[in-house]
C-alpha positions as semicolon CSV with decimal commas, in nm:
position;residue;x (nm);y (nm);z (nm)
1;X;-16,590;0,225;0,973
2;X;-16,421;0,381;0,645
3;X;-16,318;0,212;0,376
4;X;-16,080;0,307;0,102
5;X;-16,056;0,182;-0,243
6;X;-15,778;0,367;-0,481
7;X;-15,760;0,331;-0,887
8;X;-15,570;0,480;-1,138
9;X;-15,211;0,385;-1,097
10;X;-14,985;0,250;-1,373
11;X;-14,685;0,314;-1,561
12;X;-14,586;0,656;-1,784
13;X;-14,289;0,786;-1,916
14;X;-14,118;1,067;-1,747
15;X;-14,274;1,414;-1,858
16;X;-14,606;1,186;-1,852
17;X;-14,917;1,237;-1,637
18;X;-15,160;1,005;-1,406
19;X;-15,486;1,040;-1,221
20;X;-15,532;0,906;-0,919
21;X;-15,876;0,832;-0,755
22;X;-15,980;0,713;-0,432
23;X;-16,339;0,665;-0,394
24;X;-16,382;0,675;0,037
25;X;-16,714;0,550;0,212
26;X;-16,808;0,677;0,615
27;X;-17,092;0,819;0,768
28;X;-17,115;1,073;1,019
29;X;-16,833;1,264;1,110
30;X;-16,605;1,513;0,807
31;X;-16,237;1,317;0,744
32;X;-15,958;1,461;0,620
33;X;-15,881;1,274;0,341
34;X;-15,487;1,262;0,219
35;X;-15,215;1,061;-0,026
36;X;-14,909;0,921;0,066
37;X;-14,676;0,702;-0,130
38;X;-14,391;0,494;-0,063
39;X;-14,124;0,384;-0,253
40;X;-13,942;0,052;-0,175
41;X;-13,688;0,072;0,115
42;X;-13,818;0,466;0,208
43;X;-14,045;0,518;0,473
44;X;-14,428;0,651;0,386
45;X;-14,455;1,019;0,193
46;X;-14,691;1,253;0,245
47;X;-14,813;1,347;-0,058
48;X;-15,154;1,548;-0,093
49;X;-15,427;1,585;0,183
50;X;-15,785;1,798;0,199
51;X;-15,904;1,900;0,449
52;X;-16,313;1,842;0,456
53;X;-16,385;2,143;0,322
54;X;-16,140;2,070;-0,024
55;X;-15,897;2,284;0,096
56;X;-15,593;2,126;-0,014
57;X;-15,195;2,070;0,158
58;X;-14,880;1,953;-0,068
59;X;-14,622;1,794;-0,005
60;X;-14,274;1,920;-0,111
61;X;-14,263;1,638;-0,399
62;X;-14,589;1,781;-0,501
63;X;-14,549;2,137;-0,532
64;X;-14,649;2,287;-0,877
65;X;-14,678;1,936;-1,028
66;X;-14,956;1,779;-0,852
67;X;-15,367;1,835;-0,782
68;X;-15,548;1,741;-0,543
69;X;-15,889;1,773;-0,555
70;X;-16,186;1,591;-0,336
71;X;-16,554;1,538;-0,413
72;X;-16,770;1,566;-0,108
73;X;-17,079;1,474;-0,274
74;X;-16,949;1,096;-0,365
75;X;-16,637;1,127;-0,087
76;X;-16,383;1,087;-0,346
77;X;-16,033;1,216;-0,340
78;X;-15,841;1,256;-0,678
79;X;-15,449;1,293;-0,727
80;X;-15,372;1,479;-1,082
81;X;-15,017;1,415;-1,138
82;X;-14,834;1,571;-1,449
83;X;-14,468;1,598;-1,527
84;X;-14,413;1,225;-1,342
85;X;-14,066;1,162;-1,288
86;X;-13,850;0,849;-1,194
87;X;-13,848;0,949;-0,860
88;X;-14,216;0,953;-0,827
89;X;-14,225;0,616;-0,834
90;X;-14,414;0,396;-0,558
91;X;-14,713;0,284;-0,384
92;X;-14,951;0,525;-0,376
93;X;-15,224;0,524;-0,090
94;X;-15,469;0,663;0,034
95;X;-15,525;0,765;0,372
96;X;-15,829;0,886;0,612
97;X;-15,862;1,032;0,979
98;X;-16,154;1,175;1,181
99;X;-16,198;1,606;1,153
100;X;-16,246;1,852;0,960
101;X;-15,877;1,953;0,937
102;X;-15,579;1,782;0,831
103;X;-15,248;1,773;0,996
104;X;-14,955;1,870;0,831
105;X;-14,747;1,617;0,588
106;X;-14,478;1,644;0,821
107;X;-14,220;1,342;0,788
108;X;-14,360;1,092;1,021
109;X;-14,703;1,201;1,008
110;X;-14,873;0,911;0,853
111;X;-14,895;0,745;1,205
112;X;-15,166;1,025;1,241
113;X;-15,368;0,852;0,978
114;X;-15,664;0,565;1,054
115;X;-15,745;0,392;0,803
116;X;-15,530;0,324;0,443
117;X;-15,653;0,147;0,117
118;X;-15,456;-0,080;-0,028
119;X;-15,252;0,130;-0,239
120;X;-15,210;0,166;-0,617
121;X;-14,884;0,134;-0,776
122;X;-14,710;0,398;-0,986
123;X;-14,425;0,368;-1,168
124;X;-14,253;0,628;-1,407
125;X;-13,918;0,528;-1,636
């Protein structure tokens, strides 16, 4: 069973930056461990994902703005996001699956994903 609990969200103004942290609990098995966000009336985003190992994967969106970094001692996954723009805005969540490796943030590829939290909400004006 894995449970996801992410924190962090809020509201900047553009140019501003967040930090997003999901703190993930599981036993046995390495998850990948990603972020996806949606914004109302688009489908789910991938965002960020790490692979077990830390080795991260971008999104487009997230190229050369955003970090994503994981903790394997505490299984936490963090989201550094600087120059936030208006279009950033959404639900961020964040998402889990069984292996060492993650897929790729492929449009569509959240159905790949197990288990969610219950999403923290960004918003950037």
């Amino acid at each position: 069973h894995v449970q996801l609990v992410e924190s962090g969200g809020g509201s900047v103004q553009a140019g501003g930056s967040l930090r997003l942290s999901c703190a993930a609990s599981y036993t046995g098995d390495p998850h990948c461990l990603a972020w996806f966000r949606q914004a109302p009336g688009k489908e789910r985003e991938g965002v960020a994902s790490t692979d077990s190992d830390g080795h991260p994967r971008y999104g487009d969106s997230a190229l050369g703005r955003f970090t994503a970094s994981r903790d394997s001692t505490t299984n936490s996954l963090y989201l550094q996001m600087t120059n936030l723009q208006p279009e950033d805005t959404g639900v961020y969540y964040c998402a889990a699956r069984g292996g060492m490796y993650c897929p790729e943030l492929s449009r569509g590829n959240a159905v790949l994903f197990d288990y969610w939290g219950q999403g923290t909400q960004v918003t950037v004006s």
